[in-house]
Amino acid sequence: MGNRKSSFNCTLFQCRTKDKRSIWESEIKPQLHVLSMQNPR
């Protein structure tokens, strides 16, 4: 669990140095989709 969180923080840091939209589409958005699949409401 902690490993996933640290990699997610890395992605957030990369948002500052790279194109935010491309990082969002390729990294954060898929992760949020997986989280929503794992935790249905």
JSON list of C-alpha atoms in Angstrom, two decimals:
[
{"chain": "A", "resi": 1, "resn": "MET", "atom": "CA", "xyz": [0.00, 0.00, 0.00]},
{"chain": "A", "resi": 2, "resn": "GLY", "atom": "CA", "xyz": [2.76, 2.44, 0.97]},
{"chain": "A", "resi": 3, "resn": "ASN", "atom": "CA", "xyz": [4.61, 1.61, -2.23]},
{"chain": "A", "resi": 4, "resn": "ARG", "atom": "CA", "xyz": [1.65, 2.61, -4.38]},
{"chain": "A", "resi": 5, "resn": "LYS", "atom": "CA", "xyz": [1.21, 5.85, -2.44]},
{"chain": "A", "resi": 6, "resn": "SER", "atom": "CA", "xyz": [4.84, 6.90, -2.90]},
{"chain": "A", "resi": 7, "resn": "SER", "atom": "CA", "xyz": [4.66, 6.25, -6.65]},
{"chain": "A", "resi": 8, "resn": "PHE", "atom": "CA", "xyz": [1.47, 8.32, -6.79]},
{"chain": "A", "resi": 9, "resn": "ASN", "atom": "CA", "xyz": [3.26, 11.18, -5.00]},
{"chain": "A", "resi": 10, "resn": "CYS", "atom": "CA", "xyz": [6.05, 10.86, -7.58]},
{"chain": "A", "resi": 11, "resn": "THR", "atom": "CA", "xyz": [3.46, 11.32, -10.31]},
{"chain": "A", "resi": 12, "resn": "LEU", "atom": "CA", "xyz": [2.11, 14.44, -8.60]},
{"chain": "A", "resi": 13, "resn": "PHE", "atom": "CA", "xyz": [5.65, 15.85, -8.45]},
{"chain": "A", "resi": 14, "resn": "GLN", "atom": "CA", "xyz": [6.19, 15.14, -12.15]},
{"chain": "A", "resi": 15, "resn": "CYS", "atom": "CA", "xyz": [3.08, 17.23, -12.87]},
{"chain": "A", "resi": 16, "resn": "ARG", "atom": "CA", "xyz": [5.14, 20.31, -11.96]},
{"chain": "A", "resi": 17, "resn": "THR", "atom": "CA", "xyz": [7.97, 19.59, -14.38]},
{"chain": "A", "resi": 18, "resn": "LYS", "atom": "CA", "xyz": [6.14, 18.00, -17.33]},
{"chain": "A", "resi": 19, "resn": "ASP", "atom": "CA", "xyz": [3.01, 18.65, -19.34]},
{"chain": "A", "resi": 20, "resn": "LYS", "atom": "CA", "xyz": [0.29, 18.32, -16.71]},
{"chain": "A", "resi": 21, "resn": "ARG", "atom": "CA", "xyz": [-2.32, 17.12, -19.16]},
{"chain": "A", "resi": 22, "resn": "SER", "atom": "CA", "xyz": [-0.21, 14.29, -20.57]},
{"chain": "A", "resi": 23, "resn": "ILE", "atom": "CA", "xyz": [0.80, 13.14, -17.08]},
{"chain": "A", "resi": 24, "resn": "TRP", "atom": "CA", "xyz": [-2.84, 13.28, -15.98]},
{"chain": "A", "resi": 25, "resn": "GLU", "atom": "CA", "xyz": [-4.05, 11.25, -18.97]},
{"chain": "A", "resi": 26, "resn": "SER", "atom": "CA", "xyz": [-1.27, 8.64, -18.86]},
{"chain": "A", "resi": 27, "resn": "GLU", "atom": "CA", "xyz": [-0.70, 8.24, -15.10]},
{"chain": "A", "resi": 28, "resn": "ILE", "atom": "CA", "xyz": [-3.26, 9.68, -12.70]},
{"chain": "A", "resi": 29, "resn": "LYS", "atom": "CA", "xyz": [-6.45, 9.05, -14.65]},
{"chain": "A", "resi": 30, "resn": "PRO", "atom": "CA", "xyz": [-5.81, 5.28, -15.09]},
{"chain": "A", "resi": 31, "resn": "GLN", "atom": "CA", "xyz": [-4.92, 4.99, -11.39]},
{"chain": "A", "resi": 32, "resn": "LEU", "atom": "CA", "xyz": [-8.17, 6.69, -10.38]},
{"chain": "A", "resi": 33, "resn": "HIS", "atom": "CA", "xyz": [-10.06, 4.34, -12.70]},
{"chain": "A", "resi": 34, "resn": "VAL", "atom": "CA", "xyz": [-8.42, 1.30, -11.06]},
{"chain": "A", "resi": 35, "resn": "LEU", "atom": "CA", "xyz": [-9.23, 2.67, -7.60]},
{"chain": "A", "resi": 36, "resn": "SER", "atom": "CA", "xyz": [-12.87, 3.17, -8.56]},
{"chain": "A", "resi": 37, "resn": "MET", "atom": "CA", "xyz": [-12.99, -0.39, -9.90]},
{"chain": "A", "resi": 38, "resn": "GLN", "atom": "CA", "xyz": [-11.53, -1.73, -6.64]},
{"chain": "A", "resi": 39, "resn": "ASN", "atom": "CA", "xyz": [-13.86, 0.36, -4.47]},
{"chain": "A", "resi": 40, "resn": "PRO", "atom": "CA", "xyz": [-17.34, 0.38, -6.05]},
{"chain": "A", "resi": 41, "resn": "ARG", "atom": "CA", "xyz": [-19.88, 2.60, -4.32]}
]
